[in-house]
Tab-separated table of C-alpha atoms in Angstrom:
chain	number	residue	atom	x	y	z
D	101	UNK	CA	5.769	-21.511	25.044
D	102	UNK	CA	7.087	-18.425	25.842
D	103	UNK	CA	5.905	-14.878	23.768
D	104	UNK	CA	8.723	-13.700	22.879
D	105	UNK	CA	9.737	-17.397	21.216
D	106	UNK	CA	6.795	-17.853	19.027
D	107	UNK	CA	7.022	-17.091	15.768
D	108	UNK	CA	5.071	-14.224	15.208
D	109	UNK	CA	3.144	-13.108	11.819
D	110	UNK	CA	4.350	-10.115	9.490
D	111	UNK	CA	1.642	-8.171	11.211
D	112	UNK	CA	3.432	-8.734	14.545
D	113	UNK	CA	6.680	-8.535	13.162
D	114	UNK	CA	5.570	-4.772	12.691
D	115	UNK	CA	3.359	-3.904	15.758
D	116	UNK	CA	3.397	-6.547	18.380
D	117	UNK	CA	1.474	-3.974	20.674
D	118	UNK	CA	-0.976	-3.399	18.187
D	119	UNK	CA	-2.387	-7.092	17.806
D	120	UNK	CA	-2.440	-7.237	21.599
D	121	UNK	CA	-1.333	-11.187	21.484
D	122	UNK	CA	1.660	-13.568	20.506
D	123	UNK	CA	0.187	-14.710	17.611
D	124	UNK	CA	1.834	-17.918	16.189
D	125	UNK	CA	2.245	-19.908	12.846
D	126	UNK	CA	1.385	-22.724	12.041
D	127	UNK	CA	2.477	-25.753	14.784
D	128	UNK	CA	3.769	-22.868	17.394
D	129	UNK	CA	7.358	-23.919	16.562
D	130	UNK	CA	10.163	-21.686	17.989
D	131	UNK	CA	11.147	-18.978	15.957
D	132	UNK	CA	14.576	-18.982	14.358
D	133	UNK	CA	15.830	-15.116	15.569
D	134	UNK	CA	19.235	-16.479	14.102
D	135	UNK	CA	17.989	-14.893	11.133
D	136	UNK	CA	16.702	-11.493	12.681
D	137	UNK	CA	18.844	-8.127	11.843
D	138	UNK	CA	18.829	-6.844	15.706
D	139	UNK	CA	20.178	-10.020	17.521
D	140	UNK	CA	21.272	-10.573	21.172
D	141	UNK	CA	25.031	-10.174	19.769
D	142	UNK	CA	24.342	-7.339	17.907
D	143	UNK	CA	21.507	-5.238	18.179
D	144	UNK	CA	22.492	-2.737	16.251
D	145	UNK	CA	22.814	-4.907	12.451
D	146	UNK	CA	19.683	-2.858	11.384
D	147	UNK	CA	21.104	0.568	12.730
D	148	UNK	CA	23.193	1.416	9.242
D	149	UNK	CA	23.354	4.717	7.551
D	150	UNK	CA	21.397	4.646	4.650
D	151	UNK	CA	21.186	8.383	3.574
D	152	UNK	CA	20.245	7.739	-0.008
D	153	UNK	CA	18.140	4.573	0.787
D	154	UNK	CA	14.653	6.153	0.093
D	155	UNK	CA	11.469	4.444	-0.994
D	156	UNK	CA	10.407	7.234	-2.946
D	157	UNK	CA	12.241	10.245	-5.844
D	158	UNK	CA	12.708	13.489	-4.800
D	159	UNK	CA	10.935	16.095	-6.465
D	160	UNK	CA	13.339	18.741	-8.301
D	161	UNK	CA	11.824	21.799	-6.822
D	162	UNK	CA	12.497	20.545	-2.809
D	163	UNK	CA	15.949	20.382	-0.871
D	164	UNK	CA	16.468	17.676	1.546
D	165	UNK	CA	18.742	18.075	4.401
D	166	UNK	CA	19.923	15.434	7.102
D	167	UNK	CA	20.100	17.575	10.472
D	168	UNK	CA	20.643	16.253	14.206
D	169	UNK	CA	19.041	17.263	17.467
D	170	UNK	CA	18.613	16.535	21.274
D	171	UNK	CA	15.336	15.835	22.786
D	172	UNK	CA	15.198	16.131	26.155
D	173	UNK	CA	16.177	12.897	27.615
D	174	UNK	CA	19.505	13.893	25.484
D	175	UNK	CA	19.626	11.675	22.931
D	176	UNK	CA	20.095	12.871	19.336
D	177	UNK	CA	18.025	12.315	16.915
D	178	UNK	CA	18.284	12.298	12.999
D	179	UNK	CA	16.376	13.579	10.561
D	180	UNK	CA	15.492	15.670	7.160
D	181	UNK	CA	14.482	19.063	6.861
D	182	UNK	CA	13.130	19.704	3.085
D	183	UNK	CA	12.009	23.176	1.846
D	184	UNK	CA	11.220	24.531	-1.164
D	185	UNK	CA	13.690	25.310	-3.519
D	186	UNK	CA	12.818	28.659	-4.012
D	187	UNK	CA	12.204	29.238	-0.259
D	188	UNK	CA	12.862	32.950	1.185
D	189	UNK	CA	15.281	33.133	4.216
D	190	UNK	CA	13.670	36.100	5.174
D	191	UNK	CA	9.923	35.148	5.247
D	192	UNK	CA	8.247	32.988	8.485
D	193	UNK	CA	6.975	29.741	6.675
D	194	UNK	CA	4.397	27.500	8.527
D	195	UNK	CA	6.414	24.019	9.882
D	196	UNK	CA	4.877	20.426	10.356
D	197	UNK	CA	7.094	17.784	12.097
D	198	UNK	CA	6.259	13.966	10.744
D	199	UNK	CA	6.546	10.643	12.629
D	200	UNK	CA	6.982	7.634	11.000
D	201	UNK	CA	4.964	3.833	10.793
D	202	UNK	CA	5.284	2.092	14.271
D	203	UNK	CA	8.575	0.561	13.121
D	204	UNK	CA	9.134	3.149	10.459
D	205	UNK	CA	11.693	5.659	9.632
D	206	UNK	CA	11.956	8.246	8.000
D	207	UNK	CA	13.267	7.940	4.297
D	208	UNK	CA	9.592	5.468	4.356
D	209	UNK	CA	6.349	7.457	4.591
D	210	UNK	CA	7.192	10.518	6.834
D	211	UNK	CA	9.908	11.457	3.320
D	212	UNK	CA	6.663	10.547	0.850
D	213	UNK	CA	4.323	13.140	2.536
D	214	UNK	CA	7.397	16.069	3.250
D	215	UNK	CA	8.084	15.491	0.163
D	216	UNK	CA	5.148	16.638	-1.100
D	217	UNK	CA	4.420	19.267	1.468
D	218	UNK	CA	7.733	21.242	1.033
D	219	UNK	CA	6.379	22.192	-2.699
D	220	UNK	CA	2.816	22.971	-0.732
D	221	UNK	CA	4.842	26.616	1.026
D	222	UNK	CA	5.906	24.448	4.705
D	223	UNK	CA	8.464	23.778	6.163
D	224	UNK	CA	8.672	20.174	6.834
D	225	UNK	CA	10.802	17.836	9.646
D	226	UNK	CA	10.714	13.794	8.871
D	227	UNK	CA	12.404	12.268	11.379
D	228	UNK	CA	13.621	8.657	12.838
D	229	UNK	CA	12.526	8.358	16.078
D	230	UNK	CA	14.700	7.648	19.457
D	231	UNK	CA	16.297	4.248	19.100
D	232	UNK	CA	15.492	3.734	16.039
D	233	UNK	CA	16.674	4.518	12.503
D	234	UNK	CA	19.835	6.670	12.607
D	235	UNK	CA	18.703	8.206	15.478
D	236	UNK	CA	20.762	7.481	19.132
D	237	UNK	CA	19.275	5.671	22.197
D	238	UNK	CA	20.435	2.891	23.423
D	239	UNK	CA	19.785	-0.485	23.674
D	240	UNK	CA	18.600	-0.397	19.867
D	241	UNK	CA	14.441	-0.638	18.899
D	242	UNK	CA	13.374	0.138	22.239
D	243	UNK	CA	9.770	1.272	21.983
D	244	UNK	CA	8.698	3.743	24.770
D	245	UNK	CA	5.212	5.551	25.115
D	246	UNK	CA	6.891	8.644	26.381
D	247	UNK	CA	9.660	9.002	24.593
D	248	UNK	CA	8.137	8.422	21.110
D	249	UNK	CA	5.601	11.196	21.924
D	250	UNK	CA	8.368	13.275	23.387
D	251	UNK	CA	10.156	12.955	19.715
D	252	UNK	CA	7.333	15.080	17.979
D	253	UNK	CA	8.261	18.228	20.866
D	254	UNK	CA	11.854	17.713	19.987
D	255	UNK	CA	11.249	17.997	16.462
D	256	UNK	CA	8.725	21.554	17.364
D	257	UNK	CA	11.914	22.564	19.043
D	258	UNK	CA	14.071	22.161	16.271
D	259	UNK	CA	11.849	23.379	13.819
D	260	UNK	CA	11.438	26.670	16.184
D	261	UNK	CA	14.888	27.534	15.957
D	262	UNK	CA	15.024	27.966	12.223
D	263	UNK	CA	14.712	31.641	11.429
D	264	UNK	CA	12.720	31.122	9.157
D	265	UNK	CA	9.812	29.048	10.688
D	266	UNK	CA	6.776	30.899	12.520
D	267	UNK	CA	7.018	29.478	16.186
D	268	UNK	CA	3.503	29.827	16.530
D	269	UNK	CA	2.563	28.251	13.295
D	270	UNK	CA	3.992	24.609	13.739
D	271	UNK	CA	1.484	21.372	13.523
D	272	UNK	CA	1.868	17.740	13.598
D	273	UNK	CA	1.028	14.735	11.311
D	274	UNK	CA	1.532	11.184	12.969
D	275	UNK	CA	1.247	8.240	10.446
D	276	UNK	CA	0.291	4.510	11.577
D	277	UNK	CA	1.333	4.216	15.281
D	278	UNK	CA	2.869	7.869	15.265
D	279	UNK	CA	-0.784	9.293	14.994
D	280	UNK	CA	-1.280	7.942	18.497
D	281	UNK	CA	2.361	10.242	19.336
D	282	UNK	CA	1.569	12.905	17.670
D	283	UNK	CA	-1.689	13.175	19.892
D	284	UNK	CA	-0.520	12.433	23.209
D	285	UNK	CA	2.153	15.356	22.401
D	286	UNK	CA	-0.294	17.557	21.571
D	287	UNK	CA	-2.610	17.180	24.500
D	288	UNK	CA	0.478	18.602	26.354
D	289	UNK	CA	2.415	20.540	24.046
D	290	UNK	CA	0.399	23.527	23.199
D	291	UNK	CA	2.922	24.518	20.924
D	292	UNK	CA	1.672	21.770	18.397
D	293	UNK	CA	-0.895	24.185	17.053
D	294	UNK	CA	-2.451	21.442	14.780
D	295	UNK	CA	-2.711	18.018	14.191
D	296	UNK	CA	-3.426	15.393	11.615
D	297	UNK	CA	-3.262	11.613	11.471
D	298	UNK	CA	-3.086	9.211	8.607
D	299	UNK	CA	-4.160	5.194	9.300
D	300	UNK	CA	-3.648	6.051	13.258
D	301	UNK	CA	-2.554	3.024	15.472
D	302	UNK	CA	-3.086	3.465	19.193
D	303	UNK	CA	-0.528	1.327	19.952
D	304	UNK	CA	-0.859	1.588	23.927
D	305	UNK	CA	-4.448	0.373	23.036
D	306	UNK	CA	-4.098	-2.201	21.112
D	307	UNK	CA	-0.689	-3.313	23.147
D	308	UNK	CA	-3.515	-3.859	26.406
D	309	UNK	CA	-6.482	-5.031	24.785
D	310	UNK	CA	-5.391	-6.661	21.429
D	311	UNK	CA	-6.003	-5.750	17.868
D	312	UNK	CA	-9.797	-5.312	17.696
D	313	UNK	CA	-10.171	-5.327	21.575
D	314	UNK	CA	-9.876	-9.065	21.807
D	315	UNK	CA	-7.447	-9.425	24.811
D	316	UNK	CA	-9.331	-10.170	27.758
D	317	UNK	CA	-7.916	-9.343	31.429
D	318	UNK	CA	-7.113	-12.976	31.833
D	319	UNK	CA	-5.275	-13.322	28.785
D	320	UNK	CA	-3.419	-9.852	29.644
D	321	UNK	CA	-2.319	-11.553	33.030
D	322	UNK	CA	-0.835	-13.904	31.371
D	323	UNK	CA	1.366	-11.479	28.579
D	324	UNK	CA	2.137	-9.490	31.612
D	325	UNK	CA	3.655	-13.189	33.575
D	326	UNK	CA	5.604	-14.066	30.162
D	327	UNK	CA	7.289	-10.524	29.712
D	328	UNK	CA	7.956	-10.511	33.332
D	329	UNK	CA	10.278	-13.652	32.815
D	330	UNK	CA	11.200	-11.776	29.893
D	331	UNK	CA	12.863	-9.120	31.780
D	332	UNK	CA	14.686	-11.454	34.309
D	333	UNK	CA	16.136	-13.101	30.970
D	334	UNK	CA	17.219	-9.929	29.831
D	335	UNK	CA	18.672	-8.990	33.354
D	336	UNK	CA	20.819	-12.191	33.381
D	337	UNK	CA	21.723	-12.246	29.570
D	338	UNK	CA	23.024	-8.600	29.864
D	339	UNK	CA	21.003	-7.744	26.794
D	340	UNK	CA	17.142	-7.682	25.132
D	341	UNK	CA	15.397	-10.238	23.328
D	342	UNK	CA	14.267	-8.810	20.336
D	343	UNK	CA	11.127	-9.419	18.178
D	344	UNK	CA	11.802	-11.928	15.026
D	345	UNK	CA	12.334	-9.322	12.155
D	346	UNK	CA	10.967	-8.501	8.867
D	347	UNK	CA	13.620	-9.681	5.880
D	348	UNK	CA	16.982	-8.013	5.934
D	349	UNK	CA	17.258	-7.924	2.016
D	350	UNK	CA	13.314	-7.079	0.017
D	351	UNK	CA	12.183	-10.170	-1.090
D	352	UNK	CA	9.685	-10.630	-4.454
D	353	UNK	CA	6.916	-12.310	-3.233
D	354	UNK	CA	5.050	-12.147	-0.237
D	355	UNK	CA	4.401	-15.290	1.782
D	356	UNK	CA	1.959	-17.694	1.220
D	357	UNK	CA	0.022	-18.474	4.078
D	358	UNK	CA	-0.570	-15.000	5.704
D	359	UNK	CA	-4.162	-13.854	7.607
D	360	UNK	CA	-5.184	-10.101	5.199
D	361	UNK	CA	-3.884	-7.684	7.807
D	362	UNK	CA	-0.139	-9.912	7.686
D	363	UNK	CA	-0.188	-9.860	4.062
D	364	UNK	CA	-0.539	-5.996	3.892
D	365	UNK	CA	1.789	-5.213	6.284
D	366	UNK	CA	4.640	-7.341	4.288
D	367	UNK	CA	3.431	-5.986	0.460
D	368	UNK	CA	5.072	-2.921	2.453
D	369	UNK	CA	7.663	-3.761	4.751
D	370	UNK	CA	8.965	-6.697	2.684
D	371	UNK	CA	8.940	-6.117	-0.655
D	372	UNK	CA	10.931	-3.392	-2.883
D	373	UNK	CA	7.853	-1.013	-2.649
D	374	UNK	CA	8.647	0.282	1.688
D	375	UNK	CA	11.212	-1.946	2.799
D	376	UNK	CA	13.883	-0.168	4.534
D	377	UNK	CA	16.945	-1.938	6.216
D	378	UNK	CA	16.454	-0.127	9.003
D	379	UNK	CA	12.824	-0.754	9.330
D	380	UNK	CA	12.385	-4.270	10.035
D	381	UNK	CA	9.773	-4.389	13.333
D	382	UNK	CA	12.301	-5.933	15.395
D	383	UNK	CA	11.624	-3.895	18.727
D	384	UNK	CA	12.769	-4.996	22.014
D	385	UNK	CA	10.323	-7.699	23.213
D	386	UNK	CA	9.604	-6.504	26.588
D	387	UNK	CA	9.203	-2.529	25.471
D	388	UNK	CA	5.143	-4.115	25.372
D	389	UNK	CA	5.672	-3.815	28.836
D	390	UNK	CA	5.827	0.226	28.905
D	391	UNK	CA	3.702	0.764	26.232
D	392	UNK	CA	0.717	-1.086	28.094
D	393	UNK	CA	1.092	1.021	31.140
D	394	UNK	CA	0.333	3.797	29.290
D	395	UNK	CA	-2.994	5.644	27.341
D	396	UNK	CA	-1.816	7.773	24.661
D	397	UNK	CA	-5.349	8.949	23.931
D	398	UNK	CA	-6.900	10.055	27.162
D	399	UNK	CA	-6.922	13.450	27.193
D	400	UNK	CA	-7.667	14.000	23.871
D	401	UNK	CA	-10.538	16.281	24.338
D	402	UNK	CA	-8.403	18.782	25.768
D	403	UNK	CA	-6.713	19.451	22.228
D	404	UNK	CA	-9.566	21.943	21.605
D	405	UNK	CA	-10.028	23.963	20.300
D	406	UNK	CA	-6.963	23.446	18.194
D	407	UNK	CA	-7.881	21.659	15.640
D	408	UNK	CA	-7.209	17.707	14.670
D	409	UNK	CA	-7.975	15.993	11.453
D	410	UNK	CA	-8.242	12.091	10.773
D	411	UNK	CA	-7.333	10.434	7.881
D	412	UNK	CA	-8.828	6.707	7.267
D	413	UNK	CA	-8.793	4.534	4.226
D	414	UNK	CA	-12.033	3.237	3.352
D	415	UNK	CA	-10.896	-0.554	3.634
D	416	UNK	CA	-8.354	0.091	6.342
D	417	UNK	CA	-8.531	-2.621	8.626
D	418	UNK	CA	-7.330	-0.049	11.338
D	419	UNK	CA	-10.317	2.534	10.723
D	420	UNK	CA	-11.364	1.592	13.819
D	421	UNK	CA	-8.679	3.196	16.376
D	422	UNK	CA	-9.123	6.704	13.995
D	423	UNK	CA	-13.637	6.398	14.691
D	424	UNK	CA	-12.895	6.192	18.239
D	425	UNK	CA	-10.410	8.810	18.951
D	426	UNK	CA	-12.927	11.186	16.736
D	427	UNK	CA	-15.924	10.414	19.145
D	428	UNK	CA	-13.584	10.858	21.874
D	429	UNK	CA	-11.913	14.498	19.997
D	430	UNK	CA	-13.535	17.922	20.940
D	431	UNK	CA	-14.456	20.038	17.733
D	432	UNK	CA	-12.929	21.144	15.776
D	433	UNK	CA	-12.223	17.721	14.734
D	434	UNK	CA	-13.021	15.746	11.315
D	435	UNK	CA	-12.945	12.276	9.802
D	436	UNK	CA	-11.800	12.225	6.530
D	437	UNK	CA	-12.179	8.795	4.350
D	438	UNK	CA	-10.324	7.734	1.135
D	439	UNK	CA	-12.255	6.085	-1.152
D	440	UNK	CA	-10.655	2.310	-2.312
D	441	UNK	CA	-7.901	2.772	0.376
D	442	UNK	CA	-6.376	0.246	2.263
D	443	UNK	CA	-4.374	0.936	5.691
D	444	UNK	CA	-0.772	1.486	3.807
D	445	UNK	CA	-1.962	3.240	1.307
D	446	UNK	CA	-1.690	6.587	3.319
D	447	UNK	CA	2.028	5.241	3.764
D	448	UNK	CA	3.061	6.210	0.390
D	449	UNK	CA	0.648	5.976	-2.225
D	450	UNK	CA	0.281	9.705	-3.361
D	451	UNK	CA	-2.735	8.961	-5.944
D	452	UNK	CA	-4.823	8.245	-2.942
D	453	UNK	CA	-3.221	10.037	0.200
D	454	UNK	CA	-5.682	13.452	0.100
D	455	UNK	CA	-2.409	15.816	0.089
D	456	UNK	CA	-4.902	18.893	-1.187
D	457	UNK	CA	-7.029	18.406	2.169
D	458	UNK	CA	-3.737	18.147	4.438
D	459	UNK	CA	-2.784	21.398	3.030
D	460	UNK	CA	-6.014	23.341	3.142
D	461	UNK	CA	-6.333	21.535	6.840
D	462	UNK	CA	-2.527	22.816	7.622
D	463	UNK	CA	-3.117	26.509	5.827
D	464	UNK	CA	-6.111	26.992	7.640
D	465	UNK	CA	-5.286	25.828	11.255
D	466	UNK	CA	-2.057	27.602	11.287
D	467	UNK	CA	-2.882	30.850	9.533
């Protein structure tokens, strides 16, 4: 049975190139992508404008603003600029530019930590990444290695045209599968004078090798056969197949019958507490095909000697890609670990994401 096909758990729904595999429920019946938001006759039912749909409150002493930009492909992307309220025109502020969850956008967990950073004296740029969100590119949910790292030097070059951001004091945080971004841009974008990741994915990783490594070149063959087909399909159909979807509406309840790492993804993306209508983890199926071909990670060492700090939860079952890349970093580099934290956690939960470290990390770097 064909990948795409297969129904796919919540964890897949959200990061196919992350578990590495077309995992399957129970019986390996065909999915029913009737029921997806991004479907062959419309992918673009998840692309609405929700400007006030947020999963968190805005704090009363930061301004949010919804700006627009090119990157350089051309494309325009969305996002929100918030500052402090009492922020001086006429004083150079140190900027960081957020990236969302693989799958994310950015009223979700790049809005949580601005949010918070804006009443910490930066400037701070969440934004919805190419084909995604409210952001342009077409078709919709396309996932591509070089253009989602290319989003983080757009957002530097927006952020450096504010007069009131320091060009040379602009850094990076990448959460989930934008920590992989956010690095790759860095290693060529010397302007990124800093960078931090929260829960990192390496999605070109674990889109080769599997979640955990487990994808062996055999195996890989055969993904690489089934999105080949893939790609004729989409040739002759005249559009993408697209990944079965997280819920349109939040449901209640999670699932029963979902493996630990399925059932955390969907106590986010599926229930009232991170779902987002535009943030359902429907990506094209055969963007695994780009995202494959591609490292994000391997020149990580040349980084230094800025400086790059990552952020792991203690019980995050994704601690793994954040050990590796640290081993791999050239000081200055540091592992931080939150005590009792699961991978989303450091989505949104602001009890437990270490906001006084980012900031003396940030303050530091880019002094």
């Amino acid at each position: 049975m064909k990948l795409g096909k297969r129904i796919l758990s919540a964890m897949l729904l959200l990061t196919l190139a992350a578990t590495g595999c077309s995992a399957q429920a129970d019986g390996g019946e065909s999915a029913d992508t009737s029921s997806t938001a991004a479907t062959a006759s419309d992918p673009t039912a998840a692309n609405t404008e929700q400007n006030d749909y947020y999963t968190f409150e805005l704090s009363d002493n930061v301004n949010r603003t919804s700006v627009t930009y090119r990157n350089r492909y051309g494309i325009e992307l969305a996002a929100d600029l918030y500052t402090a309220k009492d922020l001086d025109e006429n004083v150079k502020y140190p900027a960081i530019v957020i990236g969302p969850p693989y799958g994310g956008v950015k009223e979700q967990g790049p809005g949580v930590y601005a949010n918070q950073l804006a009443q910490r004296g930066f400037v701070v740029l969440a934004f919805d990444p190419a084909f995604m969100g409210e952001s342009g590119g077409e078709p919709r949910n396309v996932s591509s290695p070089d253009i989602f790292t290319e989003n983080f030097s757009a957002g530097v070059d927006y952020l450096g045209t504010l007069d009131y951001v320091d060009r040379e004091k602009i850094g990076a945080i990448g959460i989930c599968g934008s920590g992989g971004f956010a690095i790759s841009a860095a290693q060529a974008d010397k302007r990124i004078k800093a960078v931090a990741t929260a829960s990192m994915y390496d999605i070109s990783r674990g889109d080769r090798y599997g979640f955990g490594d487990t994808v062996d070149a055999e195996q890989f063959q055969q993904v690489l056969d089934e999105l080949a087909e893939q790609r004729w399909e989409d040739v002759d159909n005249g559009y993408p197949e697209y990944n079965p979807s997280f819920p349109q509406e939040a449901t209640e309840t999670v699932p029963e019958g979902l493996d630990p790492i399925s059932d955390e993804f969907y106590r986010y993306y599926g229930t009232s507490r991170g779902h987002h209508p535009n943030a359902l983890g429907n990506f094209t199926t055969t963007s695994r095909m780009a995202m494959s071909n591609f490292s994000l990670l391997d020149h990580i060492d040349t980084i230094s000697p800025r400086p790059i700090l990552f952020i792991i939860g203690e019980n995050a079952h994704s601690r793994y890609f954040s050990e590796d890349a640290y081993e791999a970093a050239s000081e200055p580099k540091e592992l931080y670990v939150v005590p009792d934290a699961e991978h989303i956690d450091l989505y949104d939960d602001v009890s437990k994401i270490p906001f006084d470290k980012i900031e003396t990390f940030f303050k530091e770097a880019l002094n």
